XYZ file of C-alpha atoms in Angstrom:
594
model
C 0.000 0.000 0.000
C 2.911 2.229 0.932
C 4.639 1.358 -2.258
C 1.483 2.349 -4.203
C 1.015 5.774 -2.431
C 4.536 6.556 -3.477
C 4.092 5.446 -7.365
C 1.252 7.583 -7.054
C 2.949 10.579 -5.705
C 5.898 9.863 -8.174
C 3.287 9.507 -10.731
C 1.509 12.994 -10.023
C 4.798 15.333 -9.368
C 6.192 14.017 -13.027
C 2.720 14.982 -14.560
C 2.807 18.240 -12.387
C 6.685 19.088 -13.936
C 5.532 18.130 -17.388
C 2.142 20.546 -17.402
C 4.620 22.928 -15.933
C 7.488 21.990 -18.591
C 5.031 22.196 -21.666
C 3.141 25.334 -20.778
C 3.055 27.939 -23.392
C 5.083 31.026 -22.372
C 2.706 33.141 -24.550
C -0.418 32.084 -22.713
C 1.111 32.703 -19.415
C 1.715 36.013 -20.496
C -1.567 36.172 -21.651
C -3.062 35.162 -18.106
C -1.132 37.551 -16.024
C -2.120 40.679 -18.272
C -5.773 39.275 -17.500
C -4.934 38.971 -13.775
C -3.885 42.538 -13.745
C -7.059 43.444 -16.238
C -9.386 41.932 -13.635
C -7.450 43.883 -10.121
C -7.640 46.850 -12.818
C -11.059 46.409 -12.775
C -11.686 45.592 -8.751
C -9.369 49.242 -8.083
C -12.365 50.986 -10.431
C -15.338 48.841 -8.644
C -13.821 50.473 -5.691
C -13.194 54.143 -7.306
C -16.785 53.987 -8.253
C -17.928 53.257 -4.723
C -15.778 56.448 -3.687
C -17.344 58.578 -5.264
C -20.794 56.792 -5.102
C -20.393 57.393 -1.333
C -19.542 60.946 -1.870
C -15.591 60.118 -0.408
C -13.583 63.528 0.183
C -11.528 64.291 -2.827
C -7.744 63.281 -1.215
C -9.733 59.548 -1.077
C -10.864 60.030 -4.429
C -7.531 61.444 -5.784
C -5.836 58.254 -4.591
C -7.668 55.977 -5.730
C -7.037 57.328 -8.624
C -3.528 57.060 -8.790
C -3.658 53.587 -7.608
C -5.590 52.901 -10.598
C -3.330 54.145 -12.733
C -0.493 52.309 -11.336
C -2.464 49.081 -11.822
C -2.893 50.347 -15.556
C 1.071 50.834 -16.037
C 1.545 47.428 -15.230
C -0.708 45.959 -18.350
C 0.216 49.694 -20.362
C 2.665 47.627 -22.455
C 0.601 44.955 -23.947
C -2.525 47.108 -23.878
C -1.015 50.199 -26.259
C 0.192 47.835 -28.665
C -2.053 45.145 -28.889
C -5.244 46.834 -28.414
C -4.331 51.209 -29.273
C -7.675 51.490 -30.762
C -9.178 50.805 -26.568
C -5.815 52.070 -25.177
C -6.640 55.582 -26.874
C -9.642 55.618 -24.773
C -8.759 54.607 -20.941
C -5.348 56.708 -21.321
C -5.593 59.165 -24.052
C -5.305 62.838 -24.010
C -8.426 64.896 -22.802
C -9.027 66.132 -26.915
C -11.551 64.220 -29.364
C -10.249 61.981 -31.378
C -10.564 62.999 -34.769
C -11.057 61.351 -37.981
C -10.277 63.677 -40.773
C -10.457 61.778 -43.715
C -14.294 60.999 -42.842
C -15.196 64.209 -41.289
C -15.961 63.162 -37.877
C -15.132 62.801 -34.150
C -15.097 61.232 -30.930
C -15.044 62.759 -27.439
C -12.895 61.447 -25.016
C -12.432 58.726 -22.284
C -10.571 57.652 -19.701
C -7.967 58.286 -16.726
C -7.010 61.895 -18.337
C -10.660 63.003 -18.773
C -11.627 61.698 -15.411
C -8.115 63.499 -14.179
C -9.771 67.030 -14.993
C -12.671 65.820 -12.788
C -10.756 65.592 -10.089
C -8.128 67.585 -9.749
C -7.388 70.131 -8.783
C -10.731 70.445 -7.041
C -13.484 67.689 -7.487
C -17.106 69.245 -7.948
C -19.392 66.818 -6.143
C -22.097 68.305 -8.873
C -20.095 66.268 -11.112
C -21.139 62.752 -9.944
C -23.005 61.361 -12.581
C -20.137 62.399 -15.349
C -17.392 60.294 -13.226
C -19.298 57.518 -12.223
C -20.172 57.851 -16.082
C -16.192 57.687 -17.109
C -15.922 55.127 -14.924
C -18.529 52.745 -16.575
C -17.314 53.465 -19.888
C -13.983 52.483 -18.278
C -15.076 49.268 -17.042
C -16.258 48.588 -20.649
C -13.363 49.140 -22.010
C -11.274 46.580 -19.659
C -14.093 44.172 -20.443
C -13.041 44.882 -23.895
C -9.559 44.187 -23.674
C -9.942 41.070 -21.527
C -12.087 39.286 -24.197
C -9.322 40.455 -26.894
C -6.291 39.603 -25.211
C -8.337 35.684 -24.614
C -8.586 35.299 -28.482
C -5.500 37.079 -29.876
C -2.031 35.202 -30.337
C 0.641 36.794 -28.960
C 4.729 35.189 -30.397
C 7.704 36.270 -28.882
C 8.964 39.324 -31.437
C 5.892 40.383 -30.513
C 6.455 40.582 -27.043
C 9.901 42.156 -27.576
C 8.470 44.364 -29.734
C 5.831 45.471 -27.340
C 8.420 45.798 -24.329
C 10.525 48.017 -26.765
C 8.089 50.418 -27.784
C 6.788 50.974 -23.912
C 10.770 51.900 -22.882
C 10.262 54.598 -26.446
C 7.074 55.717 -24.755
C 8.199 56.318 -21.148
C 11.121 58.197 -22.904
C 8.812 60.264 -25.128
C 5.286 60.591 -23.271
C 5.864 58.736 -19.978
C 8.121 61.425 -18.245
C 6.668 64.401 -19.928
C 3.638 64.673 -18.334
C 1.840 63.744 -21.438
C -0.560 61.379 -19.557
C -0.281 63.481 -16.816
C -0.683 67.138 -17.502
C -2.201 68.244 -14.733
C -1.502 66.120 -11.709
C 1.658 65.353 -12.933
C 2.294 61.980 -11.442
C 4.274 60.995 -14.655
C 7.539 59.957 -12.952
C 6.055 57.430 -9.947
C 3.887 55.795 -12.982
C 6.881 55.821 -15.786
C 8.714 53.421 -12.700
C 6.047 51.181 -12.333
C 5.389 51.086 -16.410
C 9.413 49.710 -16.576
C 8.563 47.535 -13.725
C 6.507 45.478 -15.678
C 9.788 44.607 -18.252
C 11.296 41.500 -16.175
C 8.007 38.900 -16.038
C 7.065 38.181 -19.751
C 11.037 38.296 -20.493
C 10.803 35.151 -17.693
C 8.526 33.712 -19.181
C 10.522 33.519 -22.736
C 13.416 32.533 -20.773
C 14.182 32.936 -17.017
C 17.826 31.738 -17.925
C 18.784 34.182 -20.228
C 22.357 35.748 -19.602
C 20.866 39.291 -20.238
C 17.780 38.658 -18.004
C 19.811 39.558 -14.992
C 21.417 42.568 -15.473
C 18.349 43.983 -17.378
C 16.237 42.975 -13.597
C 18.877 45.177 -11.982
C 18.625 47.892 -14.984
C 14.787 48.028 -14.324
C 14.913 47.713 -10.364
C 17.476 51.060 -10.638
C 15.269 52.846 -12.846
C 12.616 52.162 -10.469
C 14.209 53.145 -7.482
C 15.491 56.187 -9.472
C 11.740 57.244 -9.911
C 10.710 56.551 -6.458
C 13.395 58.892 -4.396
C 13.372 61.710 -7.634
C 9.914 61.423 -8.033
C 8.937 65.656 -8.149
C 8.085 66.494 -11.494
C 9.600 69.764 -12.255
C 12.511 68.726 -10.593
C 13.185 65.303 -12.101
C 16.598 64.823 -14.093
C 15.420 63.561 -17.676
C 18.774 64.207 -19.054
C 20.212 61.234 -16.690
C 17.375 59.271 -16.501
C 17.593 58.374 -20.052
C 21.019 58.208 -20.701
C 22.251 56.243 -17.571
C 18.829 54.172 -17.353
C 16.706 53.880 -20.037
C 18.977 53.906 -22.931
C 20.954 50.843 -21.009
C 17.479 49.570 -20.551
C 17.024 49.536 -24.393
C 20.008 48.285 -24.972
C 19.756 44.970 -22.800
C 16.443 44.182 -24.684
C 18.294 43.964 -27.515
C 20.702 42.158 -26.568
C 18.065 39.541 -25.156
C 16.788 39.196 -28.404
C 19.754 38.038 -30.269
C 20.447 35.877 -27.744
C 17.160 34.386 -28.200
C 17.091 34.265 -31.821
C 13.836 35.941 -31.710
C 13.257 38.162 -35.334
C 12.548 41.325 -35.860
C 8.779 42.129 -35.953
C 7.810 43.586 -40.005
C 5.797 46.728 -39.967
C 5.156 50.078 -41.501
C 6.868 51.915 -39.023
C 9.434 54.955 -39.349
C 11.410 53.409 -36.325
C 13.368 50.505 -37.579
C 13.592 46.907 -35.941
C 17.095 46.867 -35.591
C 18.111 49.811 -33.747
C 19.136 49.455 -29.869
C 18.124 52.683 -28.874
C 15.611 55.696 -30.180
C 18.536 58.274 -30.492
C 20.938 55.766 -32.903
C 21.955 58.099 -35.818
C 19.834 55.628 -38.489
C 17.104 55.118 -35.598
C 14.661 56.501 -38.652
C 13.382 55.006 -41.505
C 12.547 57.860 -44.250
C 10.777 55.116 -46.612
C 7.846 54.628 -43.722
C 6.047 57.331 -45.402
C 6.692 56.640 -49.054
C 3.446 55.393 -51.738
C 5.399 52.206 -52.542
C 8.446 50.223 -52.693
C 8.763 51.557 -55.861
C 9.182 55.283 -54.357
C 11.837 54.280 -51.896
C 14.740 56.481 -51.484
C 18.217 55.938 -53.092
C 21.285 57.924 -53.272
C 20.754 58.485 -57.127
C 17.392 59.400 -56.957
C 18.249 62.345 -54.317
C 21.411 63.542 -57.042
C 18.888 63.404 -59.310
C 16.554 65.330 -56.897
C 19.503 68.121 -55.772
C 19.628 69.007 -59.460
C 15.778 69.709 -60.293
C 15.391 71.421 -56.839
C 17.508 74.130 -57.796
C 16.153 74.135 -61.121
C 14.472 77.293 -62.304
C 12.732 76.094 -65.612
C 10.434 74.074 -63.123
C 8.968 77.691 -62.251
C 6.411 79.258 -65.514
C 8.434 81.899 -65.875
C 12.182 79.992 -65.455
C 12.996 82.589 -62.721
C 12.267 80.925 -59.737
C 13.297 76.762 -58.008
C 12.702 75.255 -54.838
C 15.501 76.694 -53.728
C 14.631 80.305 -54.159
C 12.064 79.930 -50.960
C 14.543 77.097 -49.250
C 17.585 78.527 -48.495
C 19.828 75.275 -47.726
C 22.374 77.757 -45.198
C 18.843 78.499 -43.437
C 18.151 74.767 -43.052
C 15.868 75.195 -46.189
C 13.693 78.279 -45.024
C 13.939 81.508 -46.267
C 14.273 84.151 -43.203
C 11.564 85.982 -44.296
C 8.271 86.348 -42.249
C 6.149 85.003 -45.447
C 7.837 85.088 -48.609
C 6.451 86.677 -51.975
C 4.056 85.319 -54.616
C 5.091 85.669 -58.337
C 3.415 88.680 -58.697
C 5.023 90.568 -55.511
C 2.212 90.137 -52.727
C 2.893 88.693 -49.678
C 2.139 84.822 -49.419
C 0.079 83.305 -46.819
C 2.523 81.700 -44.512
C 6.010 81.296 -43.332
C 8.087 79.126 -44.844
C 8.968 75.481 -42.954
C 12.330 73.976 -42.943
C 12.448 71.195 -45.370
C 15.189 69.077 -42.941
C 13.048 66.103 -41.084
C 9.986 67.043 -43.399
C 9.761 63.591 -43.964
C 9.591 62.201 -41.186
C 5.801 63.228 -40.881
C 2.592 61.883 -42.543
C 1.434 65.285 -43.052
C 2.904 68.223 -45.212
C 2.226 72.240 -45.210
C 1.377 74.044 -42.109
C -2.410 73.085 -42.743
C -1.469 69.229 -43.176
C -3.422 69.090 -46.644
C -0.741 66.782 -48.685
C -0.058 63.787 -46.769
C 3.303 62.887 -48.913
C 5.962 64.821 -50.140
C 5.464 63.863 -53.640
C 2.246 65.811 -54.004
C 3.924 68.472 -51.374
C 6.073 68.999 -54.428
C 3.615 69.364 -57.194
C 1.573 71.233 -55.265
C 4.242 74.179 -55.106
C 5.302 73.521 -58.426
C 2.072 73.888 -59.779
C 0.315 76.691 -57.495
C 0.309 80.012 -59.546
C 1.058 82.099 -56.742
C 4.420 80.478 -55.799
C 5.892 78.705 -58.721
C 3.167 78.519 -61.712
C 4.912 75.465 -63.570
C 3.414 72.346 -65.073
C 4.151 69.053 -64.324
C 3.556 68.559 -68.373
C 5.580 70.867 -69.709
C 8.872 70.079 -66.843
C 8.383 66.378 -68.108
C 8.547 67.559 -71.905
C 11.543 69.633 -71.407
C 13.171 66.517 -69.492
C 12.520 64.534 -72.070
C 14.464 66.108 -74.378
C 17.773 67.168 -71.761
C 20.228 64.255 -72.378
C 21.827 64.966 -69.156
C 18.666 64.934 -67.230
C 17.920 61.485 -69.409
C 21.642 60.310 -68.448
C 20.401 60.906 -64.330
C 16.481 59.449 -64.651
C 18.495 56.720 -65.827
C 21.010 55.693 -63.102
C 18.037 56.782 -60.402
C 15.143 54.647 -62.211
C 16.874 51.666 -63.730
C 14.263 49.589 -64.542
C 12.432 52.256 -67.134
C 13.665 53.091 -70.230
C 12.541 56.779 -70.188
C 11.957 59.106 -67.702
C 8.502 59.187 -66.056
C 6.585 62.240 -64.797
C 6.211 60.507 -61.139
C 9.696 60.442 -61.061
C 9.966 64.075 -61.277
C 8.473 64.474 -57.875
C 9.905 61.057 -56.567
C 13.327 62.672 -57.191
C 12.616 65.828 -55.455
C 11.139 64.268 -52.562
C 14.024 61.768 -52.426
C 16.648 64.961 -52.011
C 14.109 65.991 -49.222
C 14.338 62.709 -47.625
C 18.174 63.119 -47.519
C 17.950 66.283 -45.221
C 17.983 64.562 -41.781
C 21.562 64.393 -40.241
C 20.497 63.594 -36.422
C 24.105 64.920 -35.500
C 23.381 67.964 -33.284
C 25.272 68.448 -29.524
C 21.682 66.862 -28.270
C 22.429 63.584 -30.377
C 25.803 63.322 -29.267
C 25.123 63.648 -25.241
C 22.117 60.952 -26.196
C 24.996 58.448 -27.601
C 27.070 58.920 -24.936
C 29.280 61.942 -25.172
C 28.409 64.162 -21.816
C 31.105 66.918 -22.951
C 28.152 67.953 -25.713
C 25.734 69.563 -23.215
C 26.650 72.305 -20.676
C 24.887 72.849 -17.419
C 22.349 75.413 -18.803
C 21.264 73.380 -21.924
C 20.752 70.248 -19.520
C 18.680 72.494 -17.359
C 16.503 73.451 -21.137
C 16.367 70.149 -21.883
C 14.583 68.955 -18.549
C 12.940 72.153 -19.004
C 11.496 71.473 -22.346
C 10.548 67.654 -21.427
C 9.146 68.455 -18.201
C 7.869 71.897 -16.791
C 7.757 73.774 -19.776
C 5.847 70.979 -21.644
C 6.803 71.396 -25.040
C 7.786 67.737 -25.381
C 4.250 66.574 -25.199
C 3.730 68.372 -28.806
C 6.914 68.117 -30.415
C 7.972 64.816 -29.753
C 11.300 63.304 -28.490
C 14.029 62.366 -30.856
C 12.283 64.241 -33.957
C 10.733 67.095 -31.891
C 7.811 67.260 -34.218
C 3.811 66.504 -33.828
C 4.781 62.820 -35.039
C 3.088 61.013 -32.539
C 5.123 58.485 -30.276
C 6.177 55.168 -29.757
C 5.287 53.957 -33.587
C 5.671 57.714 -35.443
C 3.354 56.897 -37.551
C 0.835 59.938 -37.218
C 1.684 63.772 -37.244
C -0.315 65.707 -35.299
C -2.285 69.228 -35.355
C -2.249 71.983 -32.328
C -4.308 75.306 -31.869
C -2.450 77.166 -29.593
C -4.178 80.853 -30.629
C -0.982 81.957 -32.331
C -1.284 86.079 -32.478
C -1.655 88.424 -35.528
C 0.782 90.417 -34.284
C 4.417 90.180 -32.478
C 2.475 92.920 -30.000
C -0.370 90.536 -29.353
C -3.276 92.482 -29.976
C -5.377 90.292 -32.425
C -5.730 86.973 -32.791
C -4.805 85.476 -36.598
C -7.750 85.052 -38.837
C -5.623 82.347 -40.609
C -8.072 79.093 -39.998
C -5.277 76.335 -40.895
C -6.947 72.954 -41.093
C -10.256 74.226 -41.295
C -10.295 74.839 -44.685
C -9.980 71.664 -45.638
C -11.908 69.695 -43.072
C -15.130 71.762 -41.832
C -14.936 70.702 -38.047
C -15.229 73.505 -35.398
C -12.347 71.768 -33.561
C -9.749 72.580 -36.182
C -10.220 76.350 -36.660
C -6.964 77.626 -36.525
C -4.838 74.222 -36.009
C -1.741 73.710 -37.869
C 0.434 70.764 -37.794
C 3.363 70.998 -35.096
C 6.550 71.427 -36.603
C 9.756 70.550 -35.741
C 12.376 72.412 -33.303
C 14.998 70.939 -34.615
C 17.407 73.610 -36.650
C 14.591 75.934 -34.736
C 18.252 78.180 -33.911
C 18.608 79.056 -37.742
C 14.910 79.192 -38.895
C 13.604 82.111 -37.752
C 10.865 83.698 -37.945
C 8.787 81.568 -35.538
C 4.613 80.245 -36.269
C 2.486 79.783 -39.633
C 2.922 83.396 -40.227
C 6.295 84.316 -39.066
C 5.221 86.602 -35.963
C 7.705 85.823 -34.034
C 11.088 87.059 -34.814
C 12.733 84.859 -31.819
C 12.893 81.820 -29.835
C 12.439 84.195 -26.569
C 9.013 85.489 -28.117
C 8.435 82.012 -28.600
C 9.138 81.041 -24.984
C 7.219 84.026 -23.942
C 4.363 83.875 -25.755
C 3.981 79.749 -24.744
C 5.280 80.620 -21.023
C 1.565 83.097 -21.007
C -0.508 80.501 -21.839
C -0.747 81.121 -25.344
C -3.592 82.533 -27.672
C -6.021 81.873 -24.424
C -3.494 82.701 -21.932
C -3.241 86.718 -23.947
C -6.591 86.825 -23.439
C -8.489 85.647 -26.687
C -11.392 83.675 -27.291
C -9.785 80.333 -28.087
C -12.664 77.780 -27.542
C -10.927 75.127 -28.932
C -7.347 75.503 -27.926
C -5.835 72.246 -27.649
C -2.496 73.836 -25.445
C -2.701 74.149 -22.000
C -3.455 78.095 -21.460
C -2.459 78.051 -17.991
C 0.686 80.299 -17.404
C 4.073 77.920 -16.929
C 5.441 80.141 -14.708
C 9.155 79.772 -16.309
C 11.395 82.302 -14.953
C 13.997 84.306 -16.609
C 17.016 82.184 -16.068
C 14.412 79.025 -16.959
C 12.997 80.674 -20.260
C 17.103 81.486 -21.181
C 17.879 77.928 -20.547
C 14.907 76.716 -22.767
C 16.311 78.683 -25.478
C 19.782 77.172 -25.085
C 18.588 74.185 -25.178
C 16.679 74.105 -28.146
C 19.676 75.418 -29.874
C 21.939 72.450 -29.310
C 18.921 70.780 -31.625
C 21.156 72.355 -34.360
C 22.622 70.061 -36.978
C 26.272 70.640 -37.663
C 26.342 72.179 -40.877
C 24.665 74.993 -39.470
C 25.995 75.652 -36.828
């Protein structure tokens, strides 16, 4: 009998091990993001008793941190698997717009119930909150039954765990999903917290396993004892944690033989952190494979650019509105039409243009190709044809002798290749080689005190990092830079302030009440050598710039800016801050102009 009990026992540990043995990595995965899903969803049961009870708003308040806390932990999976849900329980407090069909959505979740909340909490607002708070039970209903049915590989996972280090990086420590209570830097500790476990789950052997648990725990720790907003050190933070971070992942990924996941992405698979020099993939945006960049098609670009028989009247190219020692702008506050009248709007820098899905100040070409014909072709700028350029090509053996080496495979040249080539010289512009790319890759000698100061400045109290995005500091929207974003921020008529512009930006081309007077957010890059400043060049320098942000903006001067998507509470930069801002965003500067 004894000897029958212990076959028995034998019997069940070896099944036990094997279960264990043969259980699929993936699905545990799977079952701890729905643990954390369902104590998600017990912290909200109890948020919405709070308030049902009519709790004092410090009870309130922190149970709504603990919430989001809970929601760092899954934050990961969630904004890559499932963005569509993830936009509403931790999106920004704007409606979601969908251009191309005319419509919106308002929006949900931890930053709309935020404003609820804090800084006061209006009791009279009950039935909204416990309303956001229903909708946000939904929504983790929502991803529970997804994350049940979807399959979820290993480059996947790596992938996932990857883009959530970009995000912390770009949104996470900004105080982009946490303008106003600013909790950002507890939350971005516990959102790297959650690196180690699925990694384990892959393989709790792994070599790079360990030193990426004591990467993670530092971070963490970091966080936790330097956790005051304003105060917190971005400038170390990412160089000495996260970029280490980033590069450990990597390095568990070759060891594991796990591939690189394929996607239309500007970020490329291989890179090991977000500020490597080729981090950025300028074919992301192109039509086709077919409209990929090469070296030949951008000589072949350089030469029509400066070309003046594109223009009607073979007196003006590209080049006469994109001055290349100006970073391809012009100095001017709006430059003139043919006929001698004052255009419309300043003209943007061309370098990092193509890193966006959107082109002109009112976003109404989405590639650079059309960008291209639509200059060429508009008869207050250039007043070409795209026709009559292709006729006079064809019959310019050295242009022939060019299309030739750039376009291979056709025997003649083709009017799409006309703008392919010109958008190809475009796509060359991006050097990523200023004094901010060097302190990123290691070299601390780049950066002085001061700019240090700007840059934790500019990613933290000042807030401009939550618009113009970390590495391309443009309205490209992080971790997958894939969409290029719009702001109204009530930009003045005047330098003096005393009228608003009438200019309505992407409102002429989309009739939606939210986008009167938004214009895409450019980049700050080169910013040092581009002035004037704003779609019409009001600003003659970055300290207007700083100033005029540092009031508020177009709401913060006192206009009627209904649908002003900055912040028009006064940042309360001081002097010496607002100076250091500056400095900072000149070490953005590429090195051929500076």
């Amino acid at each position: 009998m004894k000897l029958n009990h212990f076959s028995f026992l034998v019997i069940t540990l070896c099944l036990l091990f094997s279960c264990q043995k043969n259980e699929d990595p993936k699905s545990s995965i799977k079952q701890d993001l729905l643990i954390d899903l369902t104590k998600l969803g017990n912290e909200i049961i109890h948020f919405q008793k709070l308030v049902n009870d009519n709790s004092s708003q410090k009870e309130i308040l922190e149970q709504f941190k603990k919430s989001r806390l809970i929601y760092k932990k899954v934050e990961w999976a969630v904004e890559y698997f499932i963005p569509e849900t993830a936009r509403f329980m931790n999106g920004p407090a704007l409606d979601e717009m969908e251009l191309e069909e005319n419509r919106s959505f308002e929006p949900h979740g931890f930053q709309v119930i935020e404003e609820m909340i804090y800084p006061e909490y209006n009791k009279k607002n009950k039935e909204d909150l416990i309303r956001e708070l229903n909708i946000f039970q939904s929504n983790i209903k929502q991803l529970k039954s997804t994350f049940e049915v979807i399959a979820i590989s290993d480059d996947y996972v790596l992938d996932a765990i990857q883009q959530n280090v970009f995000r912390v990086i770009a949104l996470g420590i900004t105080g982009f999903d946490s303008p106003i209570l600013q909790s950002s830097i507890l939350e971005a500790g516990e959102s790297l917290n959650s690196i180690p476990n699925p990694l384990e789950k892959i393989n709790s052997n792994n070599k790079s396993l360990v030193d990426l648990k004591k990467l993670v725990s530092k971070a963490q720790k970091y966080c936790q004892e330097n956790n005051n907003f304003n105060a917190f050190n971005r400038a170390v933070f990412i160089s000495e944690y996260l970029n280490p971070i980033s590069k450990k992942l990597k390095a568990f990924q070759k060891e594991e033989h796990i591939k690189n996941v394929k996607k239309s992405s500007p970020l490329k698979p291989t890179i090991e952190t977000l500020f490597d020099k080729d981090a950025f993939d300028v074919n992301a945006f192109v039509l086709s494979e077919e409209y990929n960049f090469t070296k030949d098609k951008s000589i072949l670009g350089e030469k029509l650019f400066y070309d003046k028989s594109l223009s009607k009247n073979n007196d003006r190219s590209c080049a006469s509105c994109h001055h290349p020692e100006k970073a391809f702008t012009d100095g001017l506050k709006t430059n003139l039409s043919l006929t001698g009248s004052n255009l419309a709007r300043n003209t943007p820098t061309l370098t990092y243009a193509s890193l966006q899905n959107a082109q002109f100040w009112d976003m109404r070409q989405l590639d650079l190709e059309k960008q291209s014909v639509d200059v060429i072709q508009n008869k207050d700028e250039m007043h070409g044809s795209m026709d009559n350029i292709h006729a006079k090509i064809l019959l310019d053996q050295e242009y022939i002798k060019l299309f030739k080496k750039a376009y291979p495979k056709t025997s003649k040249p083709e009017a799409w290749q006309i703008q392919n080539a010109i958008a190809s010289y475009v796509r060359s512009l991006n050097a990523f080689d200023s004094r901010f790319d060097e302190y990123m890759r290691g070299n601390k000698n780049s950066l002085n005190k001061q700019e240090i100061e700007g840059m934790n400045l500019f990613m933290g109290k000042a807030k401009c990092a939550t618009c113009h995005f970390t590495p391309l500091f443009n309205g490209t929207v992080p971790p997958s830079y894939s969409k290029t974003e719009h702001e109204v921020i009530g930009t003045p008529n005047e330098a003096s302030g005393r009228t608003l512009s009438p200019d309505k930006g992407r409102y002429l081309y989309n009739k939606m009440p939210q986008l009167v007077g938004a214009f895409k957010t450019p980049t700050v890059r080169n910013a040092a050598v581009t002035a004037p400043y704003m779609h019409n060049g009001v600003f003659k320098t970055l300290e207007e710039v700083v100033s005029f942000y540092n009031k508020g903006g177009g709401q913060g001067l006192g206009y009627e800016v209904a649908n002003q998507t900055l912040p028009f509470d006064k940042l309360n930069l001081t002097i010496k801050e607002e100076q250091a801002l500056v400095a900072f965003m000149k070490t953005l500067t590429d090195k051929k102009y500076q």
